[in-house]
PDB file of C-alpha atoms in Angstrom:
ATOM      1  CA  UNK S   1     248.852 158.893 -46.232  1.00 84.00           C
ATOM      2  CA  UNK S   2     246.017 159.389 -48.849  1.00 88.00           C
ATOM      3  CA  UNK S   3     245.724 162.853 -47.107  1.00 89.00           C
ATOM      4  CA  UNK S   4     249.514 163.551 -47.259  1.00 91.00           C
ATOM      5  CA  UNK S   5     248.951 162.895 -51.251  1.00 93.00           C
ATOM      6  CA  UNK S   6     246.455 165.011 -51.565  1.00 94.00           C
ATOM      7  CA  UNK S   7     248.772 168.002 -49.988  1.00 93.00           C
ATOM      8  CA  UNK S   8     251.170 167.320 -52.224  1.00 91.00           C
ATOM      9  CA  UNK S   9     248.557 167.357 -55.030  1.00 93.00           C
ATOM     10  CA  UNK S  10     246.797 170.548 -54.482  1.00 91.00           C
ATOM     11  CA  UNK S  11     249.997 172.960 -53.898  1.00 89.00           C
ATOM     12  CA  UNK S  12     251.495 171.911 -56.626  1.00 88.00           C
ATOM     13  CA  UNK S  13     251.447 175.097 -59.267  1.00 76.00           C
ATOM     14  CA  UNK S  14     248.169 174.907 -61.322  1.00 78.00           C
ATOM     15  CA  UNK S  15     246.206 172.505 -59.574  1.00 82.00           C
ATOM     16  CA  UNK S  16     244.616 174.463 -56.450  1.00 79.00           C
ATOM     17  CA  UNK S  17     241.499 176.749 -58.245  1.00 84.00           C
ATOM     18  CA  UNK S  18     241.561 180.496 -57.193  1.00 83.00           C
ATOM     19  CA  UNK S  19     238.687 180.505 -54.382  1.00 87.00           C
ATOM     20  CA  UNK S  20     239.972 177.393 -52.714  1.00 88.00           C
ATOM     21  CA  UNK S  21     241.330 177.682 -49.649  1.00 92.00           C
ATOM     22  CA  UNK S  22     242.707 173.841 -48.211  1.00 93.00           C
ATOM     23  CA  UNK S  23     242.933 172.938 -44.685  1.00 95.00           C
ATOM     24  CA  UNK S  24     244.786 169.362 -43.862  1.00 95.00           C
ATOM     25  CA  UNK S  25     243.742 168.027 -40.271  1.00 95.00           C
ATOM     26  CA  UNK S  26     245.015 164.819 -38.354  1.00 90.00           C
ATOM     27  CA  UNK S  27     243.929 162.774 -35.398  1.00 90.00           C
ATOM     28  CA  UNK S  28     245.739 165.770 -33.299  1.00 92.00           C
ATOM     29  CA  UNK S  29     243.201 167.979 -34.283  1.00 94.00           C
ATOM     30  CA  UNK S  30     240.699 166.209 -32.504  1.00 94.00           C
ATOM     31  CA  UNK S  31     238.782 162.524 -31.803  1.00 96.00           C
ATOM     32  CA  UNK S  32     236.360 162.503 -34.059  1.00 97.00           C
ATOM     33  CA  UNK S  33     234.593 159.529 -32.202  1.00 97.00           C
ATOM     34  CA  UNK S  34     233.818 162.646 -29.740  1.00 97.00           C
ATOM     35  CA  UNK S  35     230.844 164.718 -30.859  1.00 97.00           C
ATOM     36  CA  UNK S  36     231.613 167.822 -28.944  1.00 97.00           C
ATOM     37  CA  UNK S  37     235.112 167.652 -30.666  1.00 97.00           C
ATOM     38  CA  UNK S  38     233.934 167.043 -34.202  1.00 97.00           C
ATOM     39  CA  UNK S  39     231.406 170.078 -33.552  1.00 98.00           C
ATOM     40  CA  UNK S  40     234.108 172.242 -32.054  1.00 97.00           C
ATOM     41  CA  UNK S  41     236.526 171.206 -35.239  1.00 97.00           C
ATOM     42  CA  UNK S  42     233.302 172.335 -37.607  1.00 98.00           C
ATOM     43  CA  UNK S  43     232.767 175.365 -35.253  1.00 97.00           C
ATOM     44  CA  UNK S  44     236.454 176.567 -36.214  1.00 97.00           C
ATOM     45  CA  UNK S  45     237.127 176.083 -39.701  1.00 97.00           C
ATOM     46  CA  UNK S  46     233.564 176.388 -41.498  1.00 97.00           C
ATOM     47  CA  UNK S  47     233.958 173.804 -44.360  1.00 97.00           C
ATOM     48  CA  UNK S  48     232.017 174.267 -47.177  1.00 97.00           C
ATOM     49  CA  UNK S  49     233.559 170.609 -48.672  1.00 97.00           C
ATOM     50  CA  UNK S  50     235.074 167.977 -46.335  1.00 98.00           C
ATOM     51  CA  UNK S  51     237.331 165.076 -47.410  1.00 97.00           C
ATOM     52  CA  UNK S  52     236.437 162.319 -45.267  1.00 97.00           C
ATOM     53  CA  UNK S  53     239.375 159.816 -44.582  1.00 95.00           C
ATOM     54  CA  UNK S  54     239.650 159.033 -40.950  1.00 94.00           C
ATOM     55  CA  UNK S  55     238.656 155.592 -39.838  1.00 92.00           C
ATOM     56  CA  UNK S  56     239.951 152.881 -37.432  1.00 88.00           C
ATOM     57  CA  UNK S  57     241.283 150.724 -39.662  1.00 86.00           C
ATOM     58  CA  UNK S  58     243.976 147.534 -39.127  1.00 80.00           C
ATOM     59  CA  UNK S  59     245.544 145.007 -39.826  1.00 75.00           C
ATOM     60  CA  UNK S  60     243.689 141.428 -40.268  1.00 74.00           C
ATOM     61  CA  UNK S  61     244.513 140.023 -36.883  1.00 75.00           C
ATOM     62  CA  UNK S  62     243.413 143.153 -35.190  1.00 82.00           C
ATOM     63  CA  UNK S  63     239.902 143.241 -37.292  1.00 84.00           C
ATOM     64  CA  UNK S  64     239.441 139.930 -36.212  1.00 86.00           C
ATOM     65  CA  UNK S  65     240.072 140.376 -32.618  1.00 89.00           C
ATOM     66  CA  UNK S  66     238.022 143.446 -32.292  1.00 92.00           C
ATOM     67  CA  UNK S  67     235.257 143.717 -34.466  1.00 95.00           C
ATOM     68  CA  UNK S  68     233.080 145.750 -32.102  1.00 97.00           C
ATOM     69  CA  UNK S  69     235.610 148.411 -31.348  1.00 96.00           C
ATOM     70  CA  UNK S  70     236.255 148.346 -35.381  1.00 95.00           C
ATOM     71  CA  UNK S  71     232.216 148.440 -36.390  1.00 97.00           C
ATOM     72  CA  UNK S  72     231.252 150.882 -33.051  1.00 98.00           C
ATOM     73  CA  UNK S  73     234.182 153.655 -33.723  1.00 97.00           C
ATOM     74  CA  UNK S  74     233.831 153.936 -37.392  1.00 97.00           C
ATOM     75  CA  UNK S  75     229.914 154.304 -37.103  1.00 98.00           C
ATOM     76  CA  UNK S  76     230.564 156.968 -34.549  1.00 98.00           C
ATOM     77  CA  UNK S  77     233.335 158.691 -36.664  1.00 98.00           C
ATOM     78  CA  UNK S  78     231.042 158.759 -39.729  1.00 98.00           C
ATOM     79  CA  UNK S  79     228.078 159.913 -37.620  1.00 98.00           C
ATOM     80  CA  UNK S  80     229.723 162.287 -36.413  1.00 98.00           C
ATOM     81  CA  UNK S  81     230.756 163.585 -39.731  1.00 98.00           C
ATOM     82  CA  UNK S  82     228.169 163.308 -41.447  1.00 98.00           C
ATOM     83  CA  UNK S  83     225.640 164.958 -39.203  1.00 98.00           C
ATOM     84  CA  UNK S  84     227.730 168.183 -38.705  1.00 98.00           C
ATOM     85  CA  UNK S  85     228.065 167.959 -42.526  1.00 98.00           C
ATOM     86  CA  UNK S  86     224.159 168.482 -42.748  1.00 98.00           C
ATOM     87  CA  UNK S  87     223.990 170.478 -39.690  1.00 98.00           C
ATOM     88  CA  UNK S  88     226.566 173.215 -41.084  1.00 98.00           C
ATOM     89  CA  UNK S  89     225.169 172.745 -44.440  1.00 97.00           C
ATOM     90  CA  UNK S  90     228.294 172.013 -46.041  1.00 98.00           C
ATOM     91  CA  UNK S  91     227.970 171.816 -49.798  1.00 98.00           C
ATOM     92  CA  UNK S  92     230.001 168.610 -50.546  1.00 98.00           C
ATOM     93  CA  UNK S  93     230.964 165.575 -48.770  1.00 98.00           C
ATOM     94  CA  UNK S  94     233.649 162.242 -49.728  1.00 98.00           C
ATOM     95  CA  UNK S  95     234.023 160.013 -48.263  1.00 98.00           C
ATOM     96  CA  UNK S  96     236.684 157.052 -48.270  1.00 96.00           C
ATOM     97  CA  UNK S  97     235.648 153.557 -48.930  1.00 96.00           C
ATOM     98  CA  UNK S  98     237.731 150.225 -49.411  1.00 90.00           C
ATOM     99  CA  UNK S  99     238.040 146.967 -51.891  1.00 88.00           C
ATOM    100  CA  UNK S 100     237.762 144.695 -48.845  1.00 87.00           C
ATOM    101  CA  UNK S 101     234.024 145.907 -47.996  1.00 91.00           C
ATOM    102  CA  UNK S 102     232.752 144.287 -50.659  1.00 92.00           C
ATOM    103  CA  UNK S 103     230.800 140.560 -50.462  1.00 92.00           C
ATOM    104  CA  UNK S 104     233.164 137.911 -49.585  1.00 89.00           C
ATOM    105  CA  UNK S 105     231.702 135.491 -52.413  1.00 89.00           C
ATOM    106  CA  UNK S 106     231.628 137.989 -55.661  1.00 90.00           C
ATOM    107  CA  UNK S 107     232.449 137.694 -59.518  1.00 91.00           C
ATOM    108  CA  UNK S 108     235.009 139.640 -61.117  1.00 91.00           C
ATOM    109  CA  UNK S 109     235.283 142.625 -61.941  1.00 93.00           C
ATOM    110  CA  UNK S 110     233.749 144.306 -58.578  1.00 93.00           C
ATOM    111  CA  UNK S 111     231.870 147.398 -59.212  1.00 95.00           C
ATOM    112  CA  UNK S 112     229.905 149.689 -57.422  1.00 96.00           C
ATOM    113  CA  UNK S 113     226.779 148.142 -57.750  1.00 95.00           C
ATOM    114  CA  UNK S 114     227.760 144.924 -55.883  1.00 96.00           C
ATOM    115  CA  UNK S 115     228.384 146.843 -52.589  1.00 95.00           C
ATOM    116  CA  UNK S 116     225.725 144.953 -50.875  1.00 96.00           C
ATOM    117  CA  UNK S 117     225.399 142.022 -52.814  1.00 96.00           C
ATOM    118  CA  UNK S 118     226.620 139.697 -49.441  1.00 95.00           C
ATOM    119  CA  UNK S 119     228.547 139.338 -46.576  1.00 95.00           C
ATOM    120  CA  UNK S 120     232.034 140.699 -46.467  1.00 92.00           C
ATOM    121  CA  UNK S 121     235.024 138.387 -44.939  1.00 89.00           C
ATOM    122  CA  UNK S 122     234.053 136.967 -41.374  1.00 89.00           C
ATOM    123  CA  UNK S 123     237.638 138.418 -40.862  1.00 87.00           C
ATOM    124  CA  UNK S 124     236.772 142.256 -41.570  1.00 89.00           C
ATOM    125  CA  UNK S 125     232.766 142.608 -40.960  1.00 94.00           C
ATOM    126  CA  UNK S 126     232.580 144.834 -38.263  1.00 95.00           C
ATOM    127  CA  UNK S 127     235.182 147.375 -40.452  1.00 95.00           C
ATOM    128  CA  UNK S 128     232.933 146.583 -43.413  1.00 95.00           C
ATOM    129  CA  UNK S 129     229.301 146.706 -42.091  1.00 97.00           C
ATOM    130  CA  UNK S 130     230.456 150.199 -40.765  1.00 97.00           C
ATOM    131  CA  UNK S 131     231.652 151.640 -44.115  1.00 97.00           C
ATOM    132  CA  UNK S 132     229.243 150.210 -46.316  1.00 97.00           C
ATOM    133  CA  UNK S 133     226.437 152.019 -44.170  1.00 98.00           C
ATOM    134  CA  UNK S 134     228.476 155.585 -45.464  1.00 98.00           C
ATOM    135  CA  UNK S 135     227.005 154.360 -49.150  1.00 98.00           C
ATOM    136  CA  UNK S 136     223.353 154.153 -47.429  1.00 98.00           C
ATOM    137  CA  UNK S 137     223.453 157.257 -45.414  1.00 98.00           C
ATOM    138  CA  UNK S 138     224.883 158.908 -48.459  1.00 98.00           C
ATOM    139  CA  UNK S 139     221.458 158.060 -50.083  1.00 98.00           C
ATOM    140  CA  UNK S 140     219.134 159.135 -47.152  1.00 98.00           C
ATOM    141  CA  UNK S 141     220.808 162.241 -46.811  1.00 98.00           C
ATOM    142  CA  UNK S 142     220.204 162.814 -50.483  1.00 98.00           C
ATOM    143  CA  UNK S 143     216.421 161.589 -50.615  1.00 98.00           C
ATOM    144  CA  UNK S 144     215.774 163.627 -46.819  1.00 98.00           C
ATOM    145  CA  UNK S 145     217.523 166.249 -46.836  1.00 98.00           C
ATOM    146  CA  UNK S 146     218.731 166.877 -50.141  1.00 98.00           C
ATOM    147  CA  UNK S 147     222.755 166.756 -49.453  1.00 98.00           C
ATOM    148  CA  UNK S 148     225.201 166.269 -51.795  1.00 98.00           C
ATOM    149  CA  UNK S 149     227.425 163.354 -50.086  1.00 98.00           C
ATOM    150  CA  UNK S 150     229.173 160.779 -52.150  1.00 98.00           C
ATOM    151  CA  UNK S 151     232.202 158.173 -51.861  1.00 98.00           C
ATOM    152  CA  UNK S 152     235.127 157.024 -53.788  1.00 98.00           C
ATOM    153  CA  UNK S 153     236.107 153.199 -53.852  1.00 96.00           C
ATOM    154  CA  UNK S 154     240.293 153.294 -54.326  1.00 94.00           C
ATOM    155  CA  UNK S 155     241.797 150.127 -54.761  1.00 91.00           C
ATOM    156  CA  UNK S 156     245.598 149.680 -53.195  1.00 90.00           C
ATOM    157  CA  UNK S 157     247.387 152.738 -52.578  1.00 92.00           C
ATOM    158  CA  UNK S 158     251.531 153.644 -52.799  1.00 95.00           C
ATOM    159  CA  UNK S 159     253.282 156.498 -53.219  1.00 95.00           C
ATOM    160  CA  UNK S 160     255.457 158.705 -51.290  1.00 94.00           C
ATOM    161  CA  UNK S 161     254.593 158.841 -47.414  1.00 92.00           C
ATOM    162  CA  UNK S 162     253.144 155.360 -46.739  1.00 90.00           C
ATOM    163  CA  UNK S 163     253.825 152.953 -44.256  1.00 89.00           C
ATOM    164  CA  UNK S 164     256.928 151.169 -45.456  1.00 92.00           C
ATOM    165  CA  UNK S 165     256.999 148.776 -42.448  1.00 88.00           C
ATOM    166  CA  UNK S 166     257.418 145.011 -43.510  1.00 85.00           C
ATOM    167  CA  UNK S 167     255.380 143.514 -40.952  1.00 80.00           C
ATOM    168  CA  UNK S 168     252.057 145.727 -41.528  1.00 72.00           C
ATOM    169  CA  UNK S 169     252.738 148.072 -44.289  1.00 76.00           C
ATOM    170  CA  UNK S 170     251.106 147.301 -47.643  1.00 82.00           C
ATOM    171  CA  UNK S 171     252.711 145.225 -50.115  1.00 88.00           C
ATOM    172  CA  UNK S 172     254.777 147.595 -51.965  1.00 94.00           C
ATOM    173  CA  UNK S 173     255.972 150.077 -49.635  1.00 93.00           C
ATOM    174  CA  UNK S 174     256.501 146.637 -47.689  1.00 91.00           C
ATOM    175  CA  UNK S 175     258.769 145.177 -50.077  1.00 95.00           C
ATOM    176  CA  UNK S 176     260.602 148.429 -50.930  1.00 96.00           C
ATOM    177  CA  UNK S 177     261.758 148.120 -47.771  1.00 96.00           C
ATOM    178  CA  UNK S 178     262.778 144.468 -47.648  1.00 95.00           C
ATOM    179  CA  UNK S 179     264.883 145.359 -50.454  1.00 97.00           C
ATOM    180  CA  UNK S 180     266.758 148.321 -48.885  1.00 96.00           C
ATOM    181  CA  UNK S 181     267.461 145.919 -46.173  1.00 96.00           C
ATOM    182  CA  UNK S 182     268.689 143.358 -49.083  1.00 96.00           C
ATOM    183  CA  UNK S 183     270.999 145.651 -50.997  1.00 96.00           C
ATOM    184  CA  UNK S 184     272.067 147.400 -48.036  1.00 95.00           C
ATOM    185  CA  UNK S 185     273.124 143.854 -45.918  1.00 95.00           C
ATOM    186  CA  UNK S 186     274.299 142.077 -49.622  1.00 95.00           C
ATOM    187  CA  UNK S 187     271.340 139.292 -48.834  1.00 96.00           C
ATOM    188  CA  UNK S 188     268.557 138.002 -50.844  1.00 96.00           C
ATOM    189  CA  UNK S 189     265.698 139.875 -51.620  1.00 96.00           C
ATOM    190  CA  UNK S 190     262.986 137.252 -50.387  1.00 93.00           C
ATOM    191  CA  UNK S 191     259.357 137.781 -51.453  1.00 92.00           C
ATOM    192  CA  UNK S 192     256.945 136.266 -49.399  1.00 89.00           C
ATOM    193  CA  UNK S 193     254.457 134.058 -51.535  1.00 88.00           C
ATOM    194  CA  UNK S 194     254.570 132.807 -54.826  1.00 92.00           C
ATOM    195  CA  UNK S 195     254.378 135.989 -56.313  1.00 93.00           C
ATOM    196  CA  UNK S 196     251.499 134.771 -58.957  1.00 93.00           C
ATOM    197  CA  UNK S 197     248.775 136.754 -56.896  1.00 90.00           C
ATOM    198  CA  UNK S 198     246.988 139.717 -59.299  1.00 91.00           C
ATOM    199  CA  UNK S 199     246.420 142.987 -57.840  1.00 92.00           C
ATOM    200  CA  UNK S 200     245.782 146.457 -59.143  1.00 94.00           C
ATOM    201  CA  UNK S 201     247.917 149.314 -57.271  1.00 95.00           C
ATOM    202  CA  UNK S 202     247.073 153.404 -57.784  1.00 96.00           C
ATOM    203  CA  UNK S 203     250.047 155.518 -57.193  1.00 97.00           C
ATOM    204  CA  UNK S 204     248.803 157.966 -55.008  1.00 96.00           C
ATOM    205  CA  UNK S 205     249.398 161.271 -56.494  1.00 95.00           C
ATOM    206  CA  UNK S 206     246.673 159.480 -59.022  1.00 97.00           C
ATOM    207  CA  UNK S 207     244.240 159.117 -56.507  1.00 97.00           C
ATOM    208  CA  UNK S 208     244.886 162.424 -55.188  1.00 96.00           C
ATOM    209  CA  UNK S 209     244.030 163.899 -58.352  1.00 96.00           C
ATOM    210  CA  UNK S 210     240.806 161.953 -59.388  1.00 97.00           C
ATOM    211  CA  UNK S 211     239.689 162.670 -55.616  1.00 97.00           C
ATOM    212  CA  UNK S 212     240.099 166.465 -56.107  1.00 96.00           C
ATOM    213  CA  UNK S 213     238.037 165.770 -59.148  1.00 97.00           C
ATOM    214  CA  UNK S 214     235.424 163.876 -57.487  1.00 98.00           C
ATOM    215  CA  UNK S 215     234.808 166.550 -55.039  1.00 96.00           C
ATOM    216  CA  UNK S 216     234.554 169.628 -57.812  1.00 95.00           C
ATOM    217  CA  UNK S 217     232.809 167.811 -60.491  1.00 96.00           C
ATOM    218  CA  UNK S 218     230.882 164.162 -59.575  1.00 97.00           C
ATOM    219  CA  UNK S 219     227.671 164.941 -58.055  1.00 95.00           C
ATOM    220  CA  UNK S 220     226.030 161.517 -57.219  1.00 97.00           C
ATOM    221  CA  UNK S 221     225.284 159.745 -53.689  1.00 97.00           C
ATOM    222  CA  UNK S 222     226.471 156.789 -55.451  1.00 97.00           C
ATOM    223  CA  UNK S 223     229.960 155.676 -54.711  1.00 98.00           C
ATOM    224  CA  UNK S 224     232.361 155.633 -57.754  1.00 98.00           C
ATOM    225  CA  UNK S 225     235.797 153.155 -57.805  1.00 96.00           C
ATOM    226  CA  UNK S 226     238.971 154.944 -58.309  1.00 97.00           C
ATOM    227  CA  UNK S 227     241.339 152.020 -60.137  1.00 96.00           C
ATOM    228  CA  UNK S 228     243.600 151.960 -62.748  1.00 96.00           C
ATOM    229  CA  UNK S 229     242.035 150.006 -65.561  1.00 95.00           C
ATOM    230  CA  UNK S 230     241.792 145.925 -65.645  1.00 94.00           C
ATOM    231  CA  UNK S 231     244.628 145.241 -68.317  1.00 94.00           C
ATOM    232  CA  UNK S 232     246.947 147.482 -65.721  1.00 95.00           C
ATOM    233  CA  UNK S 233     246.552 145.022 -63.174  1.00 95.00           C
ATOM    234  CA  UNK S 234     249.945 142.989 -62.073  1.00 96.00           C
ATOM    235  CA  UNK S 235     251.535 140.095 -60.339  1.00 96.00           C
ATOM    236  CA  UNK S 236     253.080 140.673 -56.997  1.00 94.00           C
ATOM    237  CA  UNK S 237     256.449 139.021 -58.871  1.00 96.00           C
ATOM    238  CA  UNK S 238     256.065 141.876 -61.343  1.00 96.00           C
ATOM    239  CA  UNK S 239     255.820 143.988 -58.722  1.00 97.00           C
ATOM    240  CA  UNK S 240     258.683 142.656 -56.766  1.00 97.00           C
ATOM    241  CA  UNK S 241     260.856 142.585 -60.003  1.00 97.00           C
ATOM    242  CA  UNK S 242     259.799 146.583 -60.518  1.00 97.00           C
ATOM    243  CA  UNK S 243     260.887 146.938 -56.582  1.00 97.00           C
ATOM    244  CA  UNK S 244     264.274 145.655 -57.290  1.00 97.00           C
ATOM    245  CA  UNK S 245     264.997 146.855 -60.871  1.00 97.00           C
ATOM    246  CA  UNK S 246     264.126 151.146 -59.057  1.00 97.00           C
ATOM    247  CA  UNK S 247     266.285 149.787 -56.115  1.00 97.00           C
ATOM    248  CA  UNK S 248     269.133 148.728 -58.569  1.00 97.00           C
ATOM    249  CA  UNK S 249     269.628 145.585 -56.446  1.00 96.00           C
ATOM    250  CA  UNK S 250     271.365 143.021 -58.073  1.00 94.00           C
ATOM    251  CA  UNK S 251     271.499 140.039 -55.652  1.00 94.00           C
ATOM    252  CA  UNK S 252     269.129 137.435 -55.762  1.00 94.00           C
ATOM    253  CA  UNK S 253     265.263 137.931 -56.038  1.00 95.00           C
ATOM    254  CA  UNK S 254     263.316 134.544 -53.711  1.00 95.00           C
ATOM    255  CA  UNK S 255     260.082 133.659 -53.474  1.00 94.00           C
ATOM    256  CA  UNK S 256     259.126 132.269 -49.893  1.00 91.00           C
ATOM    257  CA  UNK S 257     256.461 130.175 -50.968  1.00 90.00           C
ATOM    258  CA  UNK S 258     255.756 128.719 -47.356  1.00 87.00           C
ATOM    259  CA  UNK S 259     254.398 131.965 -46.752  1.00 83.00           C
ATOM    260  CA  UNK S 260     250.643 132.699 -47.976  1.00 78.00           C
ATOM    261  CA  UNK S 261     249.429 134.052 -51.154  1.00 76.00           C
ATOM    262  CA  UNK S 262     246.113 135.205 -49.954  1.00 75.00           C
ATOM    263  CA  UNK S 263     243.206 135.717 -52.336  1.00 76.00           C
ATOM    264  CA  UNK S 264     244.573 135.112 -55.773  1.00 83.00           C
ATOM    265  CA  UNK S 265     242.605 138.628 -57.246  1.00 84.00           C
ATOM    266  CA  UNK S 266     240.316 141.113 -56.502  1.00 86.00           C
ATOM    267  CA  UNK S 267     240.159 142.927 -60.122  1.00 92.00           C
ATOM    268  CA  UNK S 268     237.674 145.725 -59.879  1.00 93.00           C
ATOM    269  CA  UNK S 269     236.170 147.552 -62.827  1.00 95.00           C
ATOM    270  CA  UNK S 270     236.353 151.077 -63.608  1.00 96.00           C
ATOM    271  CA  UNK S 271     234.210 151.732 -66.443  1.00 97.00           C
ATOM    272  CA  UNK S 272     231.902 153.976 -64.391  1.00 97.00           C
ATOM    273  CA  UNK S 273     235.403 156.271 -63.877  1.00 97.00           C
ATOM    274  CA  UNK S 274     236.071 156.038 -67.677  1.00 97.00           C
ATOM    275  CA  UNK S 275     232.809 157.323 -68.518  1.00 97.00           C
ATOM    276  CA  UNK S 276     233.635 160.716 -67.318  1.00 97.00           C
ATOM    277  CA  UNK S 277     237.374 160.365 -67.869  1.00 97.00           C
ATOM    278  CA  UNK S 278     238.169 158.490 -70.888  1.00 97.00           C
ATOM    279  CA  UNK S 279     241.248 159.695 -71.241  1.00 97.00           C
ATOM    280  CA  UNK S 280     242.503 160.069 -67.677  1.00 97.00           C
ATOM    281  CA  UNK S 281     246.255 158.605 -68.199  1.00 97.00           C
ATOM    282  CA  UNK S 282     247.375 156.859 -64.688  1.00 97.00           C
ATOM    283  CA  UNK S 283     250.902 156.610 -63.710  1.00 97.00           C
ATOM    284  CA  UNK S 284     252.532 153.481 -65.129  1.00 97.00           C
ATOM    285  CA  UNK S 285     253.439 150.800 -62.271  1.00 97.00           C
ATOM    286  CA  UNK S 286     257.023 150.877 -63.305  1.00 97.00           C
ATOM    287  CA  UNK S 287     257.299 155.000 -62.985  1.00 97.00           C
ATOM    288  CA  UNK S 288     255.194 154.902 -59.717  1.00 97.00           C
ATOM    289  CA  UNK S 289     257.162 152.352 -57.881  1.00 98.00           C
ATOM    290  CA  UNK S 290     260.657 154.379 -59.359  1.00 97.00           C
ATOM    291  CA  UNK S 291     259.160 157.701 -57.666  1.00 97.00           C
ATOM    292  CA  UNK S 292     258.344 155.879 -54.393  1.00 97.00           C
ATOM    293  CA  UNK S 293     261.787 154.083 -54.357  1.00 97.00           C
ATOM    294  CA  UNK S 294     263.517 157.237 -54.790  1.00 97.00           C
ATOM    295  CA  UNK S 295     261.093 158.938 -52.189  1.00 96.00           C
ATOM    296  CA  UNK S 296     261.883 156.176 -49.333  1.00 96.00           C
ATOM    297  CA  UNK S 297     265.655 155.873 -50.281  1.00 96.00           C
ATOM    298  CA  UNK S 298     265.962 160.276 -50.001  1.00 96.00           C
ATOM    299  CA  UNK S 299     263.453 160.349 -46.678  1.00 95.00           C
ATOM    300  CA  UNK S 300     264.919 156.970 -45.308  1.00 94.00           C
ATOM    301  CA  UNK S 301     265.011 158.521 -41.427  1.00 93.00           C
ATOM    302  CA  UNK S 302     261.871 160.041 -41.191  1.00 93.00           C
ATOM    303  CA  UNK S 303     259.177 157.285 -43.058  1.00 91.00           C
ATOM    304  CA  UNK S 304     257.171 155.553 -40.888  1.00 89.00           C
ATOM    305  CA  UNK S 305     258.767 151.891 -40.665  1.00 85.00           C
TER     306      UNK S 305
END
């Protein structure tokens, strides 16, 4: 999905540079928990930069239920990686972190430095343990053999592309999708929660951007969070209200407040970003959830649902 923004990003006019030439692989291309494979993928296109995103990632239930296969394929993956980075000596490595690594028991705002500060979520902490080591190796390969690898910290992604399932999508491509279903069957549009949890969304055409600009022009092992600022965050009713308002349903909006809210915020602080960027404009909430209404409604049979 993030890779599928990125796409997008770079072939639109004016933003791919002159001497860049982009190549977009998936899990076709080859298992990357294989090292041969990884070495033959390296072998065929040459990188001189690689964008890592590939993980085994899930939902919570299926983190919880197999947190070896989660911890054990993602160290392989980013082993894998990683050492044919160094190996073919290419010039520039990111990699893709996550929010939910962090300690389990933090203050707010998160930043970068708290990475390690504690243990992550029983739920998650054979995901987590694996990603965080990317931030460590990133370090050692910088002290030993001088490589420039780094990683980007993105807090929740939508756009165009995602998963728009209900059941295990994220939260607004899974409520754009409720409320299809709502306007299209004439039923209520039912939220589940209160709707009073915070949370701090990047459209991704955003995050494709400021990754593109992490790989040309932020040269640090340390990892750098890639958020819209603290006063953008939201509540999930805003969100919900934003949903309907693109969607131009008019029925009735309900709050299922049986259901879970889950952890009430998880604001994370981007004032290493704004250091660089201080006047980086992000895509308001309200536009970005308009453009990936309109993008569901117009590619309705062939999103992944």
């Amino acid at each position: 999905f993030a890779e599928k923004a990125i796409k997008m990003f770079v072939e639109t006019e004016g933003n791919s540079k002159e001497n860049e030439s982009w190549v977009f692989l998936s899990s076709k291309d080859g298992d990357l928990r294989d090292r041969k494979a990884t070495e033959a993928i390296f072998e065929k296109y040459k990188p001189t930069h690689v964008i890592h995103l590939a993980a085994k990632v899930g939902g919570l239930f299926a983190n919880m239920a197999q947190k070896v296969e989660f911890y054990r394929e993602n160290v392989i993956i980013n082993d894998n990686i990683m050492e044919c980075c160094r190996i073919n000596k290419v010039k520039k490595l990111v990699s893709f972190l996550s929010t939910c690594i962090f300690p389990d028991k933090t203050k707010y705002p998160i930043d970068e430095t708290m990475l390690h500060d504690g243990p992550p979520h029983p739920s998650n902490e054979g995901y987590a343990y694996a990603k965080r080591l990317i931030d460590t190796l990133n370090r050692a390969y910088a002290e030993e053999y001088n490589c420039n690898f780094t990683s980007i910290i993105p807090t929740n992604i939508y756009g165009p592309h995602d998963n728009f399932s209900i059941q295990n999508g994220h939260v607004i491509p899974g409520l754009i999708h409720k409320c299809y279903n709502a306007k299209k069957d004439n039923t209520p549009f039912t939220v589940w929660g209160s709707g009073t949890s915070l949370r701090q969304f990047i459209y991704s055409l955003d995050l494709a951007e400021l990754t593109v600009w992490v790989m040309r022009d932020y040269h640090s092992p340390d990892p750098i969070t890639l958020s819209v600022d603290e006063a953008a965050e939201v509540s999930i009713k805003d969100v919900a209200l934003s949903v309907a308002k693109a969607m131009k349903f008019e029925g009735e909006v309900k709050f299922d407040t049986d259901k879970a809210d889950g952890q009430f915020k998880k604001t994370a602080c981007n004032k290493k970003l704004r250091g660089y960027l201080p006047d980086y404009k992000f895509t308001s909430i309200d536009e970005g959830i308009q453009k990936s209404v309109d993008w569901f409604v117009e590619n309705y049979e062939k999103a992944r649902k």
